[in-house]
Each structure stands twice: as structure tokens, then as C-alpha cells.
mmCIF file of C-alpha atoms in Angstrom:
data_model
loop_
_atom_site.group_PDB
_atom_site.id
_atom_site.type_symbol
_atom_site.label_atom_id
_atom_site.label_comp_id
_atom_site.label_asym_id
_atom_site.label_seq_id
_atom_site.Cartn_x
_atom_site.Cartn_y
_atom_site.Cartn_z
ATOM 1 C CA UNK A 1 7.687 -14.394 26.339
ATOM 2 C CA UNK A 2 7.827 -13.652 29.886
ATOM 3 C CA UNK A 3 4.321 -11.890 30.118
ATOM 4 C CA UNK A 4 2.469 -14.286 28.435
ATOM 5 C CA UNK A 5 -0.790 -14.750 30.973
ATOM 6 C CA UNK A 6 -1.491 -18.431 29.389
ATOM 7 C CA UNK A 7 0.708 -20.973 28.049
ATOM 8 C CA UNK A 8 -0.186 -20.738 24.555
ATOM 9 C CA UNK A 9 1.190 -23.160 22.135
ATOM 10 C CA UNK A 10 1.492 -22.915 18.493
ATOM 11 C CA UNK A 11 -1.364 -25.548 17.713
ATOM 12 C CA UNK A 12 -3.533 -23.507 20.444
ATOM 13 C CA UNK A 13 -2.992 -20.261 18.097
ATOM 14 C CA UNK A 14 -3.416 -22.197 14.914
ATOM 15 C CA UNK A 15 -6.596 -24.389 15.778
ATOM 16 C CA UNK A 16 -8.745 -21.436 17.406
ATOM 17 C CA UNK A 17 -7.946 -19.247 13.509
ATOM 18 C CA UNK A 18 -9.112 -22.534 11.990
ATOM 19 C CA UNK A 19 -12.144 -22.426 13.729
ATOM 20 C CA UNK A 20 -12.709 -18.978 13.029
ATOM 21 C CA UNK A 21 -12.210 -18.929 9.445
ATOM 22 C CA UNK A 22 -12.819 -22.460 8.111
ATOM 23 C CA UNK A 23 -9.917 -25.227 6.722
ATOM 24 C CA UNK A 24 -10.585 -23.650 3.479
ATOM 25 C CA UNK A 25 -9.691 -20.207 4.419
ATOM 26 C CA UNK A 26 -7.022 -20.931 6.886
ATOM 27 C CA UNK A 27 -5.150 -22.943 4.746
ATOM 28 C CA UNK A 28 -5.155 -19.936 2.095
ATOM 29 C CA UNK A 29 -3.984 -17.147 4.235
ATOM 30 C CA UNK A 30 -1.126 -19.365 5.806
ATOM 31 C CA UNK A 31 -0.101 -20.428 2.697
ATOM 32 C CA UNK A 32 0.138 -16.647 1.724
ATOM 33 C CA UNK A 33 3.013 -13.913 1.988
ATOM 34 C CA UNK A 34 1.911 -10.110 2.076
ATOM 35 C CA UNK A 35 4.568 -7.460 2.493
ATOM 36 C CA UNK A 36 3.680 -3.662 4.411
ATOM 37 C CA UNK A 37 6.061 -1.374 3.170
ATOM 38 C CA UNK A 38 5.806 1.605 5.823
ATOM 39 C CA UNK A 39 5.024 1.016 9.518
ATOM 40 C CA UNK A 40 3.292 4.632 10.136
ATOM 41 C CA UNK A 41 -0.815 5.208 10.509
ATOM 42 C CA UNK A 42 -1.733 2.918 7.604
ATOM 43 C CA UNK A 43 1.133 -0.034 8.240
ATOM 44 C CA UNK A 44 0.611 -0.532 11.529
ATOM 45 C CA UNK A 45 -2.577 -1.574 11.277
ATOM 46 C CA UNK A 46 -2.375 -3.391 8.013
ATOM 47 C CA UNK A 47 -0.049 -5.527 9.701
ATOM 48 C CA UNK A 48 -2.143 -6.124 12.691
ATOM 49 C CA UNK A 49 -5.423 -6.935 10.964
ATOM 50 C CA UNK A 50 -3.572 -9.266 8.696
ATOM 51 C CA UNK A 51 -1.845 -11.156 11.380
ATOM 52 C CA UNK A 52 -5.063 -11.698 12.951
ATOM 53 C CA UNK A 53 -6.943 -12.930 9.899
ATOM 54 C CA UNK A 54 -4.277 -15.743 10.164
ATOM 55 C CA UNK A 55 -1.848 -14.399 7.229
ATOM 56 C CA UNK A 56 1.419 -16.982 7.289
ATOM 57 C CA UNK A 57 3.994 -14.714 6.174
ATOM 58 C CA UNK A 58 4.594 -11.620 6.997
ATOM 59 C CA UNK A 59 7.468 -8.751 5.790
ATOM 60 C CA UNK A 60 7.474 -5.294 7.338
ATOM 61 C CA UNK A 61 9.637 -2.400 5.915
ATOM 62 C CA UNK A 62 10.227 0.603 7.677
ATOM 63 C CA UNK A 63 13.605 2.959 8.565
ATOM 64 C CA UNK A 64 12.103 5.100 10.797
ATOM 65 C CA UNK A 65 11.756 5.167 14.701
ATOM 66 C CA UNK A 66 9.079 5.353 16.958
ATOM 67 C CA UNK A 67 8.525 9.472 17.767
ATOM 68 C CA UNK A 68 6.153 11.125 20.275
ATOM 69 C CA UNK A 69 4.442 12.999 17.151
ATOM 70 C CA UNK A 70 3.219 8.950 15.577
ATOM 71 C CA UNK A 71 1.229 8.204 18.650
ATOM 72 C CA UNK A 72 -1.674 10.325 17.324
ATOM 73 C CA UNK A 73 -2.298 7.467 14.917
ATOM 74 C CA UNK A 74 0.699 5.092 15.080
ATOM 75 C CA UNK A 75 -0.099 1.679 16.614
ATOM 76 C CA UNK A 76 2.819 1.991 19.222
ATOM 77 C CA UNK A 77 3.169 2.753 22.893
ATOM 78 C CA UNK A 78 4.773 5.675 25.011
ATOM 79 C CA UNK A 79 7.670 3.047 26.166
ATOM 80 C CA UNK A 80 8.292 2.684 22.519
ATOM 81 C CA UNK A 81 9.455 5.835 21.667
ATOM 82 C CA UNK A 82 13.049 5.893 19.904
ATOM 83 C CA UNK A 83 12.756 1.924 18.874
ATOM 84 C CA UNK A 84 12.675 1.205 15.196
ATOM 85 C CA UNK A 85 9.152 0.798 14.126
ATOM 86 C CA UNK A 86 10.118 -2.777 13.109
ATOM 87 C CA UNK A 87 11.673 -3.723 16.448
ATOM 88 C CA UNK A 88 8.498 -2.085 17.957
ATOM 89 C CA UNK A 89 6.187 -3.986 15.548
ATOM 90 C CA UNK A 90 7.565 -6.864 16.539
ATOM 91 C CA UNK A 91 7.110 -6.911 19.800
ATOM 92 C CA UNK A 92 3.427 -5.927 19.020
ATOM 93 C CA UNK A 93 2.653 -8.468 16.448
ATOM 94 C CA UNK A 94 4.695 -10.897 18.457
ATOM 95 C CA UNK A 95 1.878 -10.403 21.802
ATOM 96 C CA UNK A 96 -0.527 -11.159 19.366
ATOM 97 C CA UNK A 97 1.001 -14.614 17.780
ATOM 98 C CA UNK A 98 4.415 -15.255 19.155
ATOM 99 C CA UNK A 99 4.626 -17.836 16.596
ATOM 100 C CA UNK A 100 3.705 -15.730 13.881
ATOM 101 C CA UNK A 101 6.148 -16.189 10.780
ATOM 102 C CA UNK A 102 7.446 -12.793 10.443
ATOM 103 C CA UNK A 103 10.492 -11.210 8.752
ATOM 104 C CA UNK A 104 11.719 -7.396 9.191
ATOM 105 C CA UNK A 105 13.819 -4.997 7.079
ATOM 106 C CA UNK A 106 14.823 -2.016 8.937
ATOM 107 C CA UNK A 107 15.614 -0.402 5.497
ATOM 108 C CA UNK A 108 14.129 2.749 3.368
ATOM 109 C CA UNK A 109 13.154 1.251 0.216
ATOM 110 C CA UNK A 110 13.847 2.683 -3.403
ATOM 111 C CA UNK A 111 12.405 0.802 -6.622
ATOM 112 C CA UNK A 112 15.566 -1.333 -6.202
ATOM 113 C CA UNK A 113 14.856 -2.972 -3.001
ATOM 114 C CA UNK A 114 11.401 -3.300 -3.357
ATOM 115 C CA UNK A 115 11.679 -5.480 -6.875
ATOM 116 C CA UNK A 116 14.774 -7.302 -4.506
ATOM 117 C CA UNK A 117 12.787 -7.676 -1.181
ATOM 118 C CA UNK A 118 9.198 -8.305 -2.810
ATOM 119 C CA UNK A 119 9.831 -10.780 -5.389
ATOM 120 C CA UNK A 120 8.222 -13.705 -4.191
ATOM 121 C CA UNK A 121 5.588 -11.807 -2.269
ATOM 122 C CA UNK A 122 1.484 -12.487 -3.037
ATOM 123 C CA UNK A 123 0.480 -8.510 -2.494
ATOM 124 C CA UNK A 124 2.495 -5.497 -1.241
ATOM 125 C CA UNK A 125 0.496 -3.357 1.219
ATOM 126 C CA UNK A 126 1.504 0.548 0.029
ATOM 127 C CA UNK A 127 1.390 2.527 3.667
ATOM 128 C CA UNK A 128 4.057 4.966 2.922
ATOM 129 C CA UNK A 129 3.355 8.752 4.383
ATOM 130 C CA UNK A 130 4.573 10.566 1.177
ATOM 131 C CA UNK A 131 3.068 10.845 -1.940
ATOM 132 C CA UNK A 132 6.012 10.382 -3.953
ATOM 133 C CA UNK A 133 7.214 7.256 -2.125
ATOM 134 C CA UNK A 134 3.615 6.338 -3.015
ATOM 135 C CA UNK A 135 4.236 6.747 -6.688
ATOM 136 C CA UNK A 136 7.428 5.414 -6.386
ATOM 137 C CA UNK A 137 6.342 1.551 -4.911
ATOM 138 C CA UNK A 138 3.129 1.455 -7.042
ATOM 139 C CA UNK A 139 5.055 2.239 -10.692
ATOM 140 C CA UNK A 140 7.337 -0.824 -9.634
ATOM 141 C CA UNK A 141 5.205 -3.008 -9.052
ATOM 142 C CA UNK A 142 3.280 -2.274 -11.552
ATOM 143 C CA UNK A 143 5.442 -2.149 -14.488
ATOM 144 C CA UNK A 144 8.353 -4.539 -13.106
ATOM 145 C CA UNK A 145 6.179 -7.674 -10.518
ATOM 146 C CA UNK A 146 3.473 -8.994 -13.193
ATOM 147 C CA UNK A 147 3.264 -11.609 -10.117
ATOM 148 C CA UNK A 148 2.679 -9.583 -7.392
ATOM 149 C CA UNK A 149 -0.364 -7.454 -6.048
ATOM 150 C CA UNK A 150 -0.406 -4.238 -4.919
ATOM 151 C CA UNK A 151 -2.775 -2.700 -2.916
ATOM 152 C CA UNK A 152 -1.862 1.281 -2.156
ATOM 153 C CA UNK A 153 -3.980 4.206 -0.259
ATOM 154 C CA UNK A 154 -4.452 7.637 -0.614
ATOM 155 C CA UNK A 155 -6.726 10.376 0.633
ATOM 156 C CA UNK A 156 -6.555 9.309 4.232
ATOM 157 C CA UNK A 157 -5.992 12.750 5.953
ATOM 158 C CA UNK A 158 -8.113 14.783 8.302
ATOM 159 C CA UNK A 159 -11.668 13.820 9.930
ATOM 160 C CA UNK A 160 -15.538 12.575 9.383
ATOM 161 C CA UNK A 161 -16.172 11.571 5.621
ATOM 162 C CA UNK A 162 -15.961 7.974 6.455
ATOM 163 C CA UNK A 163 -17.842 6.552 3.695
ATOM 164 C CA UNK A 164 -15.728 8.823 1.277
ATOM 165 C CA UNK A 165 -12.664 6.138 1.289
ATOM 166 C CA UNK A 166 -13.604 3.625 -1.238
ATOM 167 C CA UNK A 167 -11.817 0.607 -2.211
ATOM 168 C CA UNK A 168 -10.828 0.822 -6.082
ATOM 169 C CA UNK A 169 -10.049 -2.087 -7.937
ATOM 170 C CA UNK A 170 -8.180 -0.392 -10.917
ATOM 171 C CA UNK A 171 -7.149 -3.583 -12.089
ATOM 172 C CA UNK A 172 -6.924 -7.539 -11.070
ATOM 173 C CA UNK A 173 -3.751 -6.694 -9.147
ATOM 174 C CA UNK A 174 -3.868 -3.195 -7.932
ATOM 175 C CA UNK A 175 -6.201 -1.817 -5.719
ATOM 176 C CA UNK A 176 -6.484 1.680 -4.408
ATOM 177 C CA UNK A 177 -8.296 2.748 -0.923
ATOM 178 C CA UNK A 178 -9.294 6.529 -0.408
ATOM 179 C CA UNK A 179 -10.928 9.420 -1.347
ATOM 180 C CA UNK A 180 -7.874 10.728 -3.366
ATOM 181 C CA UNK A 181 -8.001 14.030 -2.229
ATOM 182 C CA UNK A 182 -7.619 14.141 1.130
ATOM 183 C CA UNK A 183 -3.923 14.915 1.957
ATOM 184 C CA UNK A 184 -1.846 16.471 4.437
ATOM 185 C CA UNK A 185 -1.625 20.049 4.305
ATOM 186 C CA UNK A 186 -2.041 23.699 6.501
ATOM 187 C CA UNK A 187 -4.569 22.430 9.062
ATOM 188 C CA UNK A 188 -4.983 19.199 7.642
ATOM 189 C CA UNK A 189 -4.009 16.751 10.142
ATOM 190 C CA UNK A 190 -3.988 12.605 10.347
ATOM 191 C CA UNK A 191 -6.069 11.121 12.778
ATOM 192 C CA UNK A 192 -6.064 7.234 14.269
ATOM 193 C CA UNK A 193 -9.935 7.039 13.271
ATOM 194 C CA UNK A 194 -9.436 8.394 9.643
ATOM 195 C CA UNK A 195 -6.249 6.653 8.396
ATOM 196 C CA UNK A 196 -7.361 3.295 10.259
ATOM 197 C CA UNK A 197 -10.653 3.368 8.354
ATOM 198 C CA UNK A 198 -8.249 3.387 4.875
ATOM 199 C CA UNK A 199 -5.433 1.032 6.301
ATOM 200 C CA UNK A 200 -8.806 -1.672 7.166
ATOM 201 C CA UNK A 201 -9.718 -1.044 3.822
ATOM 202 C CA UNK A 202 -6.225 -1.735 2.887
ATOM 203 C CA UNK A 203 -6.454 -5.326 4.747
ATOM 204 C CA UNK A 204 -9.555 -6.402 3.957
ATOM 205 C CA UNK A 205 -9.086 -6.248 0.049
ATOM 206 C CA UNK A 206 -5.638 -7.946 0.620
ATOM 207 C CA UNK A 207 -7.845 -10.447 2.862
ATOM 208 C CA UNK A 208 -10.451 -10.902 -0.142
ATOM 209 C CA UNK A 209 -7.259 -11.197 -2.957
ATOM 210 C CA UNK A 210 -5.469 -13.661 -1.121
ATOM 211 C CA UNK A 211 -8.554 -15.782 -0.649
ATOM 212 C CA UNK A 212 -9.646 -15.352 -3.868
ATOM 213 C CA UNK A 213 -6.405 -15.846 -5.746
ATOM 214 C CA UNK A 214 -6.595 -19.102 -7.654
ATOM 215 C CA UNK A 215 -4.074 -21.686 -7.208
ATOM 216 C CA UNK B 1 -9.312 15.329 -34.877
ATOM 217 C CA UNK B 2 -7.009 15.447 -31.912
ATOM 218 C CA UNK B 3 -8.365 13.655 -28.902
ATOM 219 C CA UNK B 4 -6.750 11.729 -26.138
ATOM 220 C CA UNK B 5 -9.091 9.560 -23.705
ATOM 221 C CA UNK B 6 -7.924 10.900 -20.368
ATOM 222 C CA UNK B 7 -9.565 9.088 -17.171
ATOM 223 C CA UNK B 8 -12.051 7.577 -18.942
ATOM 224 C CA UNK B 9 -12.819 10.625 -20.839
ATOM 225 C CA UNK B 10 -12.485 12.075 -24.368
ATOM 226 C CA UNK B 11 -10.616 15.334 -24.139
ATOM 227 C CA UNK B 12 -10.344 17.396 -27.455
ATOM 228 C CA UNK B 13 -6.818 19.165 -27.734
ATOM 229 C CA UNK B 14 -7.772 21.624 -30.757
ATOM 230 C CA UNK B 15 -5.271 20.910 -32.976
ATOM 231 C CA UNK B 16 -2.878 19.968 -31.314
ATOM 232 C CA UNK B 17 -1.831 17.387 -28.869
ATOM 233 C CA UNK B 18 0.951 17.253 -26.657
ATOM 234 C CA UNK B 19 4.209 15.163 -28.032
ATOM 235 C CA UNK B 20 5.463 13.977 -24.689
ATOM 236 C CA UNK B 21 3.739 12.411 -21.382
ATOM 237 C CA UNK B 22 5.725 15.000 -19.698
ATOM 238 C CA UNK B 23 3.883 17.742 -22.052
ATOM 239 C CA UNK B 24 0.347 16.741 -21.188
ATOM 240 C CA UNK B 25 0.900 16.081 -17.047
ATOM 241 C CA UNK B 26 2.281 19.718 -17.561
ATOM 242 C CA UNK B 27 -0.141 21.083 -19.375
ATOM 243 C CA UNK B 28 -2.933 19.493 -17.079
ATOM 244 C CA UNK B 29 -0.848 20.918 -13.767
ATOM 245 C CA UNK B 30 -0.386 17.474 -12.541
ATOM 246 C CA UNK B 31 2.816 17.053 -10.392
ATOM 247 C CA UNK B 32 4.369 14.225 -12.329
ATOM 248 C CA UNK B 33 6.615 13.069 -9.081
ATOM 249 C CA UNK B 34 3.277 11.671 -7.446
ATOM 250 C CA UNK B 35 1.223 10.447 -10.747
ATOM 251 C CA UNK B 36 1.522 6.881 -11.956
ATOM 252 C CA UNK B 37 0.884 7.064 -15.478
ATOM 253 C CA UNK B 38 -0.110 4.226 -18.131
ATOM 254 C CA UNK B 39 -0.868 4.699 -21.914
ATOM 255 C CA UNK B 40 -3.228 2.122 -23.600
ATOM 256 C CA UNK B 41 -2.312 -0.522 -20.805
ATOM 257 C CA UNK B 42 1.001 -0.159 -19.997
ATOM 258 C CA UNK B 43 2.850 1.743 -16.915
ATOM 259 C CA UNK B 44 5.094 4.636 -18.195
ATOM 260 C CA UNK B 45 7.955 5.278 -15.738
ATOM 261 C CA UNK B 46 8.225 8.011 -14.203
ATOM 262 C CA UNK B 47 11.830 8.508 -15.629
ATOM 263 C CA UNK B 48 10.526 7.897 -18.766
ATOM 264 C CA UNK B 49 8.029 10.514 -19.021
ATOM 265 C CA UNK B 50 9.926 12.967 -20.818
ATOM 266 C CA UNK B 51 10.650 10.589 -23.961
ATOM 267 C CA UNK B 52 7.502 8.846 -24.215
ATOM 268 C CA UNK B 53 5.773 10.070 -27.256
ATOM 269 C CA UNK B 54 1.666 10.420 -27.093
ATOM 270 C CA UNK B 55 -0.312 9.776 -30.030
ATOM 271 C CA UNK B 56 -3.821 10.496 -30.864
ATOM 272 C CA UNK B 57 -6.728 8.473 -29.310
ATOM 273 C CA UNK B 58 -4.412 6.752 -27.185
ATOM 274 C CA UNK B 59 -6.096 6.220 -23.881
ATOM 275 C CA UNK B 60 -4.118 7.594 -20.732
ATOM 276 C CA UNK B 61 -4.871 6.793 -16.925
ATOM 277 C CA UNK B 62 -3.124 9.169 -14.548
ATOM 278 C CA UNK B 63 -3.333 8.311 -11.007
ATOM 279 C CA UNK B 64 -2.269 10.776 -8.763
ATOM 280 C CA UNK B 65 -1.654 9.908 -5.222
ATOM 281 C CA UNK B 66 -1.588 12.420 -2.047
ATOM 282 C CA UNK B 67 0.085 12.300 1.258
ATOM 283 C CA UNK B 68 -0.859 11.170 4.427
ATOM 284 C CA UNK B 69 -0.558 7.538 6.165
#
């Protein structure tokens, strides 16, 4: 990358996570593969936290481009406008680690192409915008991936309330992060500070399952 | 006796319980195109909501998601 300010190798990358996380750790979350399905409010910054925490494989889904009306919220920048959130993500994730082991699917997925895509995958990261694509990616995985993890929000809309979005383990492999209520609606708007609240919650009980998975 | 443990909690249907998933998600106004729906332990499709026959005391977790992300 042309813009890069230091000549950072791979081993620079890896050895500082090491240090920051212990062998232990590191050796977990590289040896893990976590999949964001939606790049909006909640993906975005799933995908970023997890990155950082040192996560070795990564898979982000999204069909959509980058519009004026996601920068509210939406972890992109005014020269991305009219890129495909993947391409965009990229880039992002790629200023972050430009080694970073990460595959995208410019794709909308159906219960079809998530059982296809997600197969092999540790946990999927739910951070679709609609309910019913909600639904939709948590009954699959649920009733068809016995391997795989889910971990799916809801109730992320509108302002204050912060220590209303809870972190729900419903059972060993799903988890669910909101308040359950809080949805779009008349007046009801999505803010950065709201839905990032839910999508850290999102990452940091995919952070604790991957670490705690056993072997 | 016609209970169903909804939620976590007992919920007496006087007389008579619903015969389908899709009968009770109605009859509790739930929109079944955003619930995810398991009876004693196992997920219930969505597309399968209509045939799947409930049965007293079963035990029925509806999770119903809203939008926003």
C-alpha cells in the first residue's frame, strides 16, 4: 500500500497482537474463522473490532453499496460513496492489517448461501438491517450448522439506554445482543453511538466464544 | 388442562390449545416472518410453521427479532 507511513511487515503486525493478547490467546483467534453477514451499522464494526483482536480469518457478506444516508453510523468515508461495502471494507480493514486473511462475497444471502458460504465457519456475526433477514440467517444456522455459532442483534435503534443492550446467551451457540425492542420506526432513527454499543457487544461475545471454544 | 410453557412461562389456553405453530404466533399477534421459533429444543422453520402440530405442555421459545443495524 502506497500510504503506508511505516514499513510494516507481517511478523511486525503479528508479534505486537502477541504481545497484546498472550501466545495462548493469539494462537486461538488466528486459528479461528468468523463470518459478518451485513456490512451496515452493526458489520462494520464487528469486523473491525475482530480484526483487531487478532481474528485469522475473516468473511464479509454484503450486496449493497456505500450511500450518503450509511455515514450516520456506517464505518465508511465520504470518498467511499457508490463502492460496494465489501470493496470499501476492504480497503478499511486492509489499513488496519494489510496482511489480514480476509475473503469477500459481494452477494445477498438467502438460507442457501449462507449453509454454502458458512460451512466451515467457527461463529457467524448476524448484522443484517432487517428483521426478517434476521430471522432468516439465525433459523439456518440454527436448525441446519450444529457446528457453527451464531451470534445475532436486535434492539439497536434510536439513543441513550446504553445499559439496556444485554448480551443473551440463549444457548452454547447462539447469542443475542439488544434490548429487543428497540427498532426502526416513525422517528426512530439509528445512531453510530447506539448500534456500535450492540455491534461491540456483538464482538466481544464472539471474542469470548472463540477463546473459550475447546479444541 | 391445556397449558403450553411459552418464554419460560406457563400460559393456560382454557380448553383449548392451538393445533398449529402458525395458530398460536397468530393468536399471540406475533409476526411469524421475524420470530425464530423452537418447540421442546428444536428450531421449527419458518416454512414449516403452518404444519407443525403443538401439543400440550410442550415448551415453546419464540424469539422475535426487530430492525435496525
Amino acid at each position: 500500500m502506497s500510504d503506508l507511513k511505516y514499513n510494516l511487515t507481517a511478523s511486525n503486525l503479528s508479534e505486537i497482537t502477541r504481545l497484546n493478547i498472550g501466545d495462548k490467546i493469539y494462537e486461538k483467534m488466528q486459528a479461528s474463522t468468523v463470518a459478518v453477514a451485513g456490512l451496515g451499522g452493526l458489520g462494520s464494526v464487528v469486523a473491525t473490532s475482530l480484526l483487531r483482536a487478532g481474528l485469522g480469518n475473516l468473511i464479509v457478506v454484503d450486496f449493497d453499496k456505500v450511500e450518503l444516508s450509511n455515514l450516520n453510523r456506517q464505518q465508511y468515508f465520504t470518498n467511499q460513496i457508490g463502492m460496494y461495502k465489501t470493496d470499501a471494507m476492504l480497503e478499511n480493514l486492509k489499513r488496519i492489517n494489510p496482511y489480514a486473511q480476509i475473503i469477500a462475497h459481494t452477494i445477498k444471502l438467502d438460507a442457501r448461501s449462507v449453509e454454502e458460504l458458512f460451512s466451515d465457519v467457527d461463529i457467524v456475526a448476524e448484522c443484517f438491517d432487517a428483521a426478517k433477514e434476521k430471522q432468516m440467517i439465525v433459523e439456518t444456522v440454527l436448525s441446519r450448522m450444529p457446528n457453527v455459532g451464531i451470534v445475532s442483534a436486535s434492539g439497536v435503534a434510536g439513543f441513550g439506554r446504553s445499559n439496556m443492550i444485554e448480551t443473551k446467551k440463549i444457548s452454547p451457540k447462539f447469542v443475542l445482543v439488544g434490548d429487543s425492542e428497540s427498532g426502526i420506526g416513525e422517528g426512530v432513527g439509528l445512531y453510530a453511538a447506539r448500534v456500535g454499543i450492540g455491534a461491540n457487544h456483538q464482538a466481544n461475545a464472539i471474542i469470548e466464544m472463540l477463546i473459550e471454544k475447546k479444541n | 388442562m391445556s397449558k403450553l410453557k411459552i418464554n419460560g412461562k406457563e400460559k393456560d389456553f382454557s380448553g383449548k390449545i392451538p393445533s398449529y405453530l402458525s395458530d398460536l404466533l397468530e393468536m399471540l399477534e406475533v409476526d411469524s416472518a421475524t420470530v425464530v421459533a423452537e418447540v421442546d429444543g428444536k428450531i421449527i422453520e419458518r416454512s414449516n410453521f403452518k404444519t407443525a402440530k403443538i401439543q400440550e405442555g410442550q415448551s415453546i421459545e419464540l424469539i422475535r427479532f426487530v430492525g435496525g443495524g
